[in-house]
Every structure is written in C-alpha cells, then in structure tokens.
CSV table of N, CA and C in Angstrom, one decimal:
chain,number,residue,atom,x,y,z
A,1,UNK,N,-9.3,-76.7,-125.0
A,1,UNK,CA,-10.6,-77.4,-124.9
A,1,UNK,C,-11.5,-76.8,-126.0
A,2,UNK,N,-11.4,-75.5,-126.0
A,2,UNK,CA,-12.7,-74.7,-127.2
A,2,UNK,C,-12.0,-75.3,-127.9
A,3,UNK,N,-10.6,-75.6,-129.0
A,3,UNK,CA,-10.2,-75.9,-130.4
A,3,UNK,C,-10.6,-77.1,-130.5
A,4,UNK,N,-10.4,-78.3,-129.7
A,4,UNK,CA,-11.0,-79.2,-129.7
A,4,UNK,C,-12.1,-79.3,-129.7
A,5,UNK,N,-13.2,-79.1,-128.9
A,5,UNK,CA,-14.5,-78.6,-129.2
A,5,UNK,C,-15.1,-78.4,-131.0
A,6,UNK,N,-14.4,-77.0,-130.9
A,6,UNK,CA,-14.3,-76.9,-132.4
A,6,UNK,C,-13.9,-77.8,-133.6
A,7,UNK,N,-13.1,-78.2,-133.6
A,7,UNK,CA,-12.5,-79.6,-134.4
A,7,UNK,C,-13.3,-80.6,-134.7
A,8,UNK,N,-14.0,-81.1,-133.3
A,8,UNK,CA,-15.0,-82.3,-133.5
A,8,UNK,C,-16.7,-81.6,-133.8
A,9,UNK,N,-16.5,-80.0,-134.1
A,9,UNK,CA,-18.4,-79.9,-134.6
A,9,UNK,C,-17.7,-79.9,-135.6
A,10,UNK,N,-16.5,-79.6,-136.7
A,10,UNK,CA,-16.6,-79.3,-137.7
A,10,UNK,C,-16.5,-80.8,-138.7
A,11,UNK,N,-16.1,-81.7,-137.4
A,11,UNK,CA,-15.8,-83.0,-138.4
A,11,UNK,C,-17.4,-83.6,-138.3
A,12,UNK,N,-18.3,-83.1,-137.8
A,12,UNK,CA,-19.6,-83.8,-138.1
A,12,UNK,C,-20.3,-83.2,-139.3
A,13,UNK,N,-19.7,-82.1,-139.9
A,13,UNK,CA,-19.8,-82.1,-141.4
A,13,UNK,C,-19.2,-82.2,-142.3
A,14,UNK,N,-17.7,-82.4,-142.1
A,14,UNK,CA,-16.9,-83.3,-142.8
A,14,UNK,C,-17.4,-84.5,-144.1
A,15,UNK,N,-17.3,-84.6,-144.9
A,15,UNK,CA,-17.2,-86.1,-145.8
A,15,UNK,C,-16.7,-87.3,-144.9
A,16,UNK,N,-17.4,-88.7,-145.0
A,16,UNK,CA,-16.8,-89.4,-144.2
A,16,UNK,C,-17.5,-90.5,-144.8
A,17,UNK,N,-17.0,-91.9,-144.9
A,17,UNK,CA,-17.9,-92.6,-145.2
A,17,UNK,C,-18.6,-93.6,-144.0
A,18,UNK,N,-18.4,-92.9,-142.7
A,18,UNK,CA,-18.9,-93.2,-142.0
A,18,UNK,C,-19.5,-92.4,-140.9
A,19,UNK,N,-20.4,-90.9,-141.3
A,19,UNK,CA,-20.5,-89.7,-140.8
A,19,UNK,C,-21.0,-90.0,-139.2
A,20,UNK,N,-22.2,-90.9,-138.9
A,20,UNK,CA,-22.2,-91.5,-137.5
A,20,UNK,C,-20.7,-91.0,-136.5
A,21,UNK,N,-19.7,-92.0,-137.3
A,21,UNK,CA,-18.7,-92.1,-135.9
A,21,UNK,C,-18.4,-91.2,-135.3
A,22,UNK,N,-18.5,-89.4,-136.1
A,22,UNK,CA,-18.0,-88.3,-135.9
A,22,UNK,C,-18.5,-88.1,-134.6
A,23,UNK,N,-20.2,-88.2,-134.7
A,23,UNK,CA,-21.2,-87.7,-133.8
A,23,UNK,C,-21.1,-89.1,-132.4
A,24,UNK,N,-20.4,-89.9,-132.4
A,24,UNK,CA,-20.5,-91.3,-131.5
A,24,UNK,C,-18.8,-91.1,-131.0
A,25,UNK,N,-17.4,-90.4,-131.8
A,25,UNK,CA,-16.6,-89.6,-131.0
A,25,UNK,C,-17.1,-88.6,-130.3
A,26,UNK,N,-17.8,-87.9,-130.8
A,26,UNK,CA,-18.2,-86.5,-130.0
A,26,UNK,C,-18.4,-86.8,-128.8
A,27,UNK,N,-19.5,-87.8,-128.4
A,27,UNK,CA,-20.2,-87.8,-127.9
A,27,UNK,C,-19.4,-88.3,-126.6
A,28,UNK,N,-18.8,-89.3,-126.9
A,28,UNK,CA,-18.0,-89.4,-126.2
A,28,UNK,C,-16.5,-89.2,-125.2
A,29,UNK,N,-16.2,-87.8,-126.4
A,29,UNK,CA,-15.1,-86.8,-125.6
A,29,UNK,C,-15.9,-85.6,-124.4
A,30,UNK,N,-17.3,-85.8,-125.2
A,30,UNK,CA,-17.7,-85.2,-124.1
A,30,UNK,C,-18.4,-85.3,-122.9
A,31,UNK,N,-18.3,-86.5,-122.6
A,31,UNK,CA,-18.9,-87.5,-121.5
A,31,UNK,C,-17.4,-87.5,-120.6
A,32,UNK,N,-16.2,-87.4,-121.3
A,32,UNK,CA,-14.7,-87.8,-120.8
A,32,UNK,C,-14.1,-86.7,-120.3
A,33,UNK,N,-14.6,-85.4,-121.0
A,33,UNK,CA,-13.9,-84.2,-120.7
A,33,UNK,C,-14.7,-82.9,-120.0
A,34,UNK,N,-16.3,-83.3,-120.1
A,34,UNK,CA,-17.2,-82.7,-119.8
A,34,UNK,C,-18.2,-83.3,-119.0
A,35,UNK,N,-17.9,-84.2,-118.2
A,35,UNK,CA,-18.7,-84.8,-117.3
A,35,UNK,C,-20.1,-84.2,-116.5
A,36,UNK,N,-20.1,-83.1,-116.3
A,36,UNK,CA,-21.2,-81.6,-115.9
A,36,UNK,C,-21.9,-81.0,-117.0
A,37,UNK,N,-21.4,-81.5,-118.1
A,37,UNK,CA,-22.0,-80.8,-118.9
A,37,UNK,C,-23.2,-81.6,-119.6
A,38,UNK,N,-24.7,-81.5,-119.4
A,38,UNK,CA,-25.3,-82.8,-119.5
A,38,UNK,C,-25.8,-82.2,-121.0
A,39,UNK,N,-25.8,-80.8,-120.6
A,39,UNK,CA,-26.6,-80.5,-121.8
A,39,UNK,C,-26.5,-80.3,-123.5
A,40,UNK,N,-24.8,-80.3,-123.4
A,40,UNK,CA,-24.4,-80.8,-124.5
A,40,UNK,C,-24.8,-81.7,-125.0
A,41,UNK,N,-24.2,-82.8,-124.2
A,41,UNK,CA,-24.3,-84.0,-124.6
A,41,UNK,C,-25.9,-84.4,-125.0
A,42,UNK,N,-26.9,-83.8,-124.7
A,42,UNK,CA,-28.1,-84.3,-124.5
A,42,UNK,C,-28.4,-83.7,-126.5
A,43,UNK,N,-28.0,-82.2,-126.2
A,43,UNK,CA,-28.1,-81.4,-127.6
A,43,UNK,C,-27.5,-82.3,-128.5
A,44,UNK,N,-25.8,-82.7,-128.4
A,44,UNK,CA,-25.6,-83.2,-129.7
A,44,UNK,C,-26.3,-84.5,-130.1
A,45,UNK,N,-26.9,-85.3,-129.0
A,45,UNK,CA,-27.5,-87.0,-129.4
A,45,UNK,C,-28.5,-86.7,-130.1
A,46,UNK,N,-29.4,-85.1,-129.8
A,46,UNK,CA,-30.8,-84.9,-130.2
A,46,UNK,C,-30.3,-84.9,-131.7
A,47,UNK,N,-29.3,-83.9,-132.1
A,47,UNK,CA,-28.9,-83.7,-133.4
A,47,UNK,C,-28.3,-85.0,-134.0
A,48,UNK,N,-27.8,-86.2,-133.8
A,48,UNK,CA,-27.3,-86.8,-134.4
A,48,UNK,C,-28.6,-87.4,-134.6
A,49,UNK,N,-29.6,-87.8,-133.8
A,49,UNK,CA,-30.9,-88.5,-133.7
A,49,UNK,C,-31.6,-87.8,-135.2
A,50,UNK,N,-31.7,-86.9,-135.2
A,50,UNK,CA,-32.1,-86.2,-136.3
A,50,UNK,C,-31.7,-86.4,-137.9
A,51,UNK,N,-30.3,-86.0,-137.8
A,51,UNK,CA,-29.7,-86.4,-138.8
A,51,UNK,C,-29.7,-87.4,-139.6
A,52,UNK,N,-29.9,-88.6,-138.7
A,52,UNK,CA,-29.4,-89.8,-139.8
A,52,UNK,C,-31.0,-91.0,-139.5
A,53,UNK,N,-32.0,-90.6,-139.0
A,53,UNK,CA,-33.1,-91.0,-138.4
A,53,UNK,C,-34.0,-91.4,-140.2
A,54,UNK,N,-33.6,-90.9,-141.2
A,54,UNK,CA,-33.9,-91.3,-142.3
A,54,UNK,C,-32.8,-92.0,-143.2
A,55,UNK,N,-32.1,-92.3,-142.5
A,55,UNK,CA,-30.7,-93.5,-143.2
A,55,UNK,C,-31.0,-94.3,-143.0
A,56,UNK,N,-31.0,-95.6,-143.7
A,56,UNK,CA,-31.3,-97.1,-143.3
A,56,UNK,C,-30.6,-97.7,-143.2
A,57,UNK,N,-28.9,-97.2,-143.2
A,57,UNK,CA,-27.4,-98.0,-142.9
A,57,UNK,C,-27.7,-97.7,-141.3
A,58,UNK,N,-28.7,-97.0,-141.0
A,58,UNK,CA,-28.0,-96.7,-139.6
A,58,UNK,C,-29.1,-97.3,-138.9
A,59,UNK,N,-30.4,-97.4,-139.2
A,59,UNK,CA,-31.4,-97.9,-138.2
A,59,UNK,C,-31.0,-98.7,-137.4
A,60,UNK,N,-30.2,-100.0,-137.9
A,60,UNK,CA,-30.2,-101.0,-137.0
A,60,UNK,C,-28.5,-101.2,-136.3
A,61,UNK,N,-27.9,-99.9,-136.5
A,61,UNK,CA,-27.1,-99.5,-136.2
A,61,UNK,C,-26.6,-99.4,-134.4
A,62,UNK,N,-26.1,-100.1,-134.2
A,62,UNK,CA,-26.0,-100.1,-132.2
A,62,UNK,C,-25.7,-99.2,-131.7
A,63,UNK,N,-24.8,-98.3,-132.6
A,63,UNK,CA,-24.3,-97.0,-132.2
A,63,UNK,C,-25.5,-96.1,-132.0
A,64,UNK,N,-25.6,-96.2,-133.3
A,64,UNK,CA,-27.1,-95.3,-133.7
A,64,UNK,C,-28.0,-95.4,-132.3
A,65,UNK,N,-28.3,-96.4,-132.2
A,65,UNK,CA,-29.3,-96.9,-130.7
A,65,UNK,C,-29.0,-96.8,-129.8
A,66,UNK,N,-27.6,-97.1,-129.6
A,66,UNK,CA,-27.3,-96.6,-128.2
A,66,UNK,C,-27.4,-94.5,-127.9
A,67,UNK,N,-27.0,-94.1,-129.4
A,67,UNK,CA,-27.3,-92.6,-129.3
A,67,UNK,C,-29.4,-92.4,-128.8
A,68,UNK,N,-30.0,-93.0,-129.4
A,68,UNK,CA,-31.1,-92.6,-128.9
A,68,UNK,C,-31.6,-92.9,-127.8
A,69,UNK,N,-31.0,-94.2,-127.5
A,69,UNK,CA,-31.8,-94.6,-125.8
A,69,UNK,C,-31.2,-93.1,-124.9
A,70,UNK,N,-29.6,-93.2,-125.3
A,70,UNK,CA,-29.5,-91.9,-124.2
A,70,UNK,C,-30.4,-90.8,-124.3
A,71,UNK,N,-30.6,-90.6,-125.4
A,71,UNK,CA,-31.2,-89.2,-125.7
A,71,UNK,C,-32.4,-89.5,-125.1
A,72,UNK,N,-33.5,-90.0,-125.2
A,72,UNK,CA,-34.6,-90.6,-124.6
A,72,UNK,C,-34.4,-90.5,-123.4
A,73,UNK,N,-33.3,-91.7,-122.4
A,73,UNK,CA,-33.3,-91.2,-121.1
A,73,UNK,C,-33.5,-89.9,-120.6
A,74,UNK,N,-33.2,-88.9,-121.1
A,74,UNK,CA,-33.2,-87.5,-121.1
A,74,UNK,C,-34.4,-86.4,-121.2
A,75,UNK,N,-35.0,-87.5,-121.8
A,75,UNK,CA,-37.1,-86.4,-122.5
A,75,UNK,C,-37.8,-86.6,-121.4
A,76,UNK,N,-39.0,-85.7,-120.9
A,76,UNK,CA,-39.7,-85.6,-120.3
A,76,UNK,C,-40.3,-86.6,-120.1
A,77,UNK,N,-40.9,-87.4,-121.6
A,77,UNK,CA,-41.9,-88.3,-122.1
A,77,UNK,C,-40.8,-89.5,-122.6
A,78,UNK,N,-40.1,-89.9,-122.4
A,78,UNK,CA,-39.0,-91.0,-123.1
A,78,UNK,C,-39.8,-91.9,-123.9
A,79,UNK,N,-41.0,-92.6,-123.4
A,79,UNK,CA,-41.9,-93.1,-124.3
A,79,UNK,C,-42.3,-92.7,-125.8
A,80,UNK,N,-42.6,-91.3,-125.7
A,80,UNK,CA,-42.4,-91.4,-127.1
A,80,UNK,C,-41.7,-90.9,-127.9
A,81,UNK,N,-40.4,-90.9,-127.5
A,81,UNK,CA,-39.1,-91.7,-128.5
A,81,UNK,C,-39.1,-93.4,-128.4
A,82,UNK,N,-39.4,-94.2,-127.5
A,82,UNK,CA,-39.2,-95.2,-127.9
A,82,UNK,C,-40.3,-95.8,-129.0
A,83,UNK,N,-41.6,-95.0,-128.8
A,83,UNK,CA,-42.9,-95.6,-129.6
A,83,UNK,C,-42.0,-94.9,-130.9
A,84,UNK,N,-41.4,-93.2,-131.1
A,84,UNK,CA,-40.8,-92.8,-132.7
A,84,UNK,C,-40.2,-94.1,-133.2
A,85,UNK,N,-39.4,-94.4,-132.4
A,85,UNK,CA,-38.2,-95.6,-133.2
A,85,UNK,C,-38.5,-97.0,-133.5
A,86,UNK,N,-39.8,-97.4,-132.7
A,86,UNK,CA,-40.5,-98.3,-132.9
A,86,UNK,C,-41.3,-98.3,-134.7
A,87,UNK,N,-41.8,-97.2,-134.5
A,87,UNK,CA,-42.7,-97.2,-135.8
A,87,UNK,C,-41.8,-96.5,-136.8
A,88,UNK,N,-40.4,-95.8,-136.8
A,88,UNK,CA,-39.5,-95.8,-137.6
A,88,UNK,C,-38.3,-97.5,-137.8
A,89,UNK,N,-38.7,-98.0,-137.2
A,89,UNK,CA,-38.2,-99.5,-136.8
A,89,UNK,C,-36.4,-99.2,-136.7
A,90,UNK,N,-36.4,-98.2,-135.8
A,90,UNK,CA,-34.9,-97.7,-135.6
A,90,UNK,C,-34.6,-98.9,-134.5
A,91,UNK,N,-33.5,-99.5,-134.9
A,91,UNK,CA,-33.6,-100.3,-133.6
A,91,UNK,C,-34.2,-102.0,-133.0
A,92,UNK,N,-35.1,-101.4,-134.0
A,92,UNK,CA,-36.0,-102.8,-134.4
A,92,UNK,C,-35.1,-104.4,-134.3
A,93,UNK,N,-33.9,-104.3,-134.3
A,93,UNK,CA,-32.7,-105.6,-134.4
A,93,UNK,C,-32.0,-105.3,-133.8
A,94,UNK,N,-32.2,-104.3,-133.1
A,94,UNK,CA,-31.1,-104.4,-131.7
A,94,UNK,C,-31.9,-104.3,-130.6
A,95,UNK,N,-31.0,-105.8,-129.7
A,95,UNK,CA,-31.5,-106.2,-128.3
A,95,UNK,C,-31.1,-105.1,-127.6
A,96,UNK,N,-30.6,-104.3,-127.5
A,96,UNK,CA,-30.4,-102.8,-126.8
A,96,UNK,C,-32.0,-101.7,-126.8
A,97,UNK,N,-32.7,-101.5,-127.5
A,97,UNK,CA,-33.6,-101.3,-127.9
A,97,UNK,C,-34.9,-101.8,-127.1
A,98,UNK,N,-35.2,-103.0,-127.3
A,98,UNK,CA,-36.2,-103.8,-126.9
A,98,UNK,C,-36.0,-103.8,-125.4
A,99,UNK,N,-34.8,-103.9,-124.5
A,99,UNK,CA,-34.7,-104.3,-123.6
A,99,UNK,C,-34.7,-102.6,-122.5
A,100,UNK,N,-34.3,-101.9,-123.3
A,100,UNK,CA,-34.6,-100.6,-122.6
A,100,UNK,C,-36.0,-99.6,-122.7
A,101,UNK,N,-36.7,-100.2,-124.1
A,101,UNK,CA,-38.3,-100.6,-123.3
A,101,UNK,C,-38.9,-101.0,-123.0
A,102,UNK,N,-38.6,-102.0,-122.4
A,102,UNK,CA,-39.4,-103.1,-121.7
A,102,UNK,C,-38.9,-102.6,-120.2
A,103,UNK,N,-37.6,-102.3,-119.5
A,103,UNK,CA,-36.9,-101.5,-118.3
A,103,UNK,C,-37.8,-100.1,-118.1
A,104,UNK,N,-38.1,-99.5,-119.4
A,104,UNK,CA,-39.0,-98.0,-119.0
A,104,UNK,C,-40.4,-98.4,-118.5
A,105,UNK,N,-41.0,-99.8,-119.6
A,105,UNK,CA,-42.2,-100.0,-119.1
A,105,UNK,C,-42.4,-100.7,-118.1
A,106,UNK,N,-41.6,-101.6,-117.0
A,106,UNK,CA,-41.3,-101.8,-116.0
A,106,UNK,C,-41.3,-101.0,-114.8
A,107,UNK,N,-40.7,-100.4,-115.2
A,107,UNK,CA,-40.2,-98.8,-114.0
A,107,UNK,C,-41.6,-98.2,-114.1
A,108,UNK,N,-42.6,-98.4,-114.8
A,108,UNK,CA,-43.8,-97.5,-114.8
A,108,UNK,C,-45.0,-98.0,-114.4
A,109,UNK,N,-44.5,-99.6,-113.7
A,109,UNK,CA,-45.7,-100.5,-113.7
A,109,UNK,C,-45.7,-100.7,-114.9
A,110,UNK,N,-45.9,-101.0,-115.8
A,110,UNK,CA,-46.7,-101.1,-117.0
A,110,UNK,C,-46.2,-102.5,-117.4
A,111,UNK,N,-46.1,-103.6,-116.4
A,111,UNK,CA,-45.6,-105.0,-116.9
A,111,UNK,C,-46.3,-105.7,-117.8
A,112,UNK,N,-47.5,-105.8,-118.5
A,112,UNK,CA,-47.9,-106.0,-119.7
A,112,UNK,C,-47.0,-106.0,-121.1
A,113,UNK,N,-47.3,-104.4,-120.8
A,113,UNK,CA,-46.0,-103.9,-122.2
A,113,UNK,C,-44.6,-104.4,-122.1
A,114,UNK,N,-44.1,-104.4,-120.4
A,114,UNK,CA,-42.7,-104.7,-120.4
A,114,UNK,C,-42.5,-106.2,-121.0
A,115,UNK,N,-43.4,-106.9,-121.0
A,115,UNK,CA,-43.5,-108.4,-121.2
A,115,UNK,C,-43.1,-109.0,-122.8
C-alpha cells in the first residue's frame, strides 16, 4: 500500500502530457483503497486545485471541476471556492459547476442566488 502510495505522488510530478490525470487517478485509488481516509483525499484535491488553477486547458475541464466541487464540499465556507472559480471562470462551461451552486445556495435558503 505505502509503494503504491508512493508511485502515484511521484507520478504527479512526472512529465505527462496530460499532468491532471495523475492527480484524478490518485484521487481515485484513494477513495477505493482508503475510504476512512478523508483527509488525504481532501489534501491531495486542495493541491491539485492549486496546481493547475492557472492552466486554461484545464478550467473548463470536468475533471478539473469535478476535483474542486469536492474540495469545496469539504471547506468551512464552500462559497468561497465556488465565488474563487466563478471569478477565475474555472468551470464557467461546465453544467457540474453551476448546478452545484445553485444546490449550495438552495441548501442555505438563498433561492434567489440558486435561481
């Protein structure tokens, strides 16, 4: 389990010409193999959120978005990651996005905004 572990941080700095997927396997082996473990998972989505949050192959990226809604689910304030990605227009073209703030601003009362 640790070599694996290890294998997949080292391939998130690997060359790739698609560096995302490393961080969107990760993320995923460890949802599969680490189900208890929230905080990984919460740490690596923060770091992938980070990483590529100034790429523009990736803004509109589903992967990409689906990594930050989770991460968001996760913040104290989730609002403002959704207002970050709004005014970074991360997401901006994916119906994944829109629809999971409009569900946060619902859940808050806030049916105006959810609207």
């Amino acid at each position: 389990d640790d070599g694996a572990r290890a294998a997949r941080e080292a391939a998130l700095d690997a060359p790739a010409d698609d560096p995302l997927a490393a961080y969107v396997e990760y993320a995923a082996w460890l949802e599969a193999t680490r189900p208890n473990d929230a905080l990984a998972a919460f740490e690596l989505r923060e770091r992938c959120c980070r990483k590529f949050r100034g790429d523009a192959r990736y803004a509109n990226d589903a992967r990409y978005v689906a990594c930050w809604l989770a991460y968001a689910d996760r913040l104290a304030r989730p609002d403002d990651a959704y207002k970050f990605m709004h005014k970074k227009k991360i997401g901006a073209r994916v119906a994944a996005f829109w629809v999971g703030w409009a569900l946060r601003a619902e859940a808050q009362g806030r049916y105006k905004s959810a609207a």
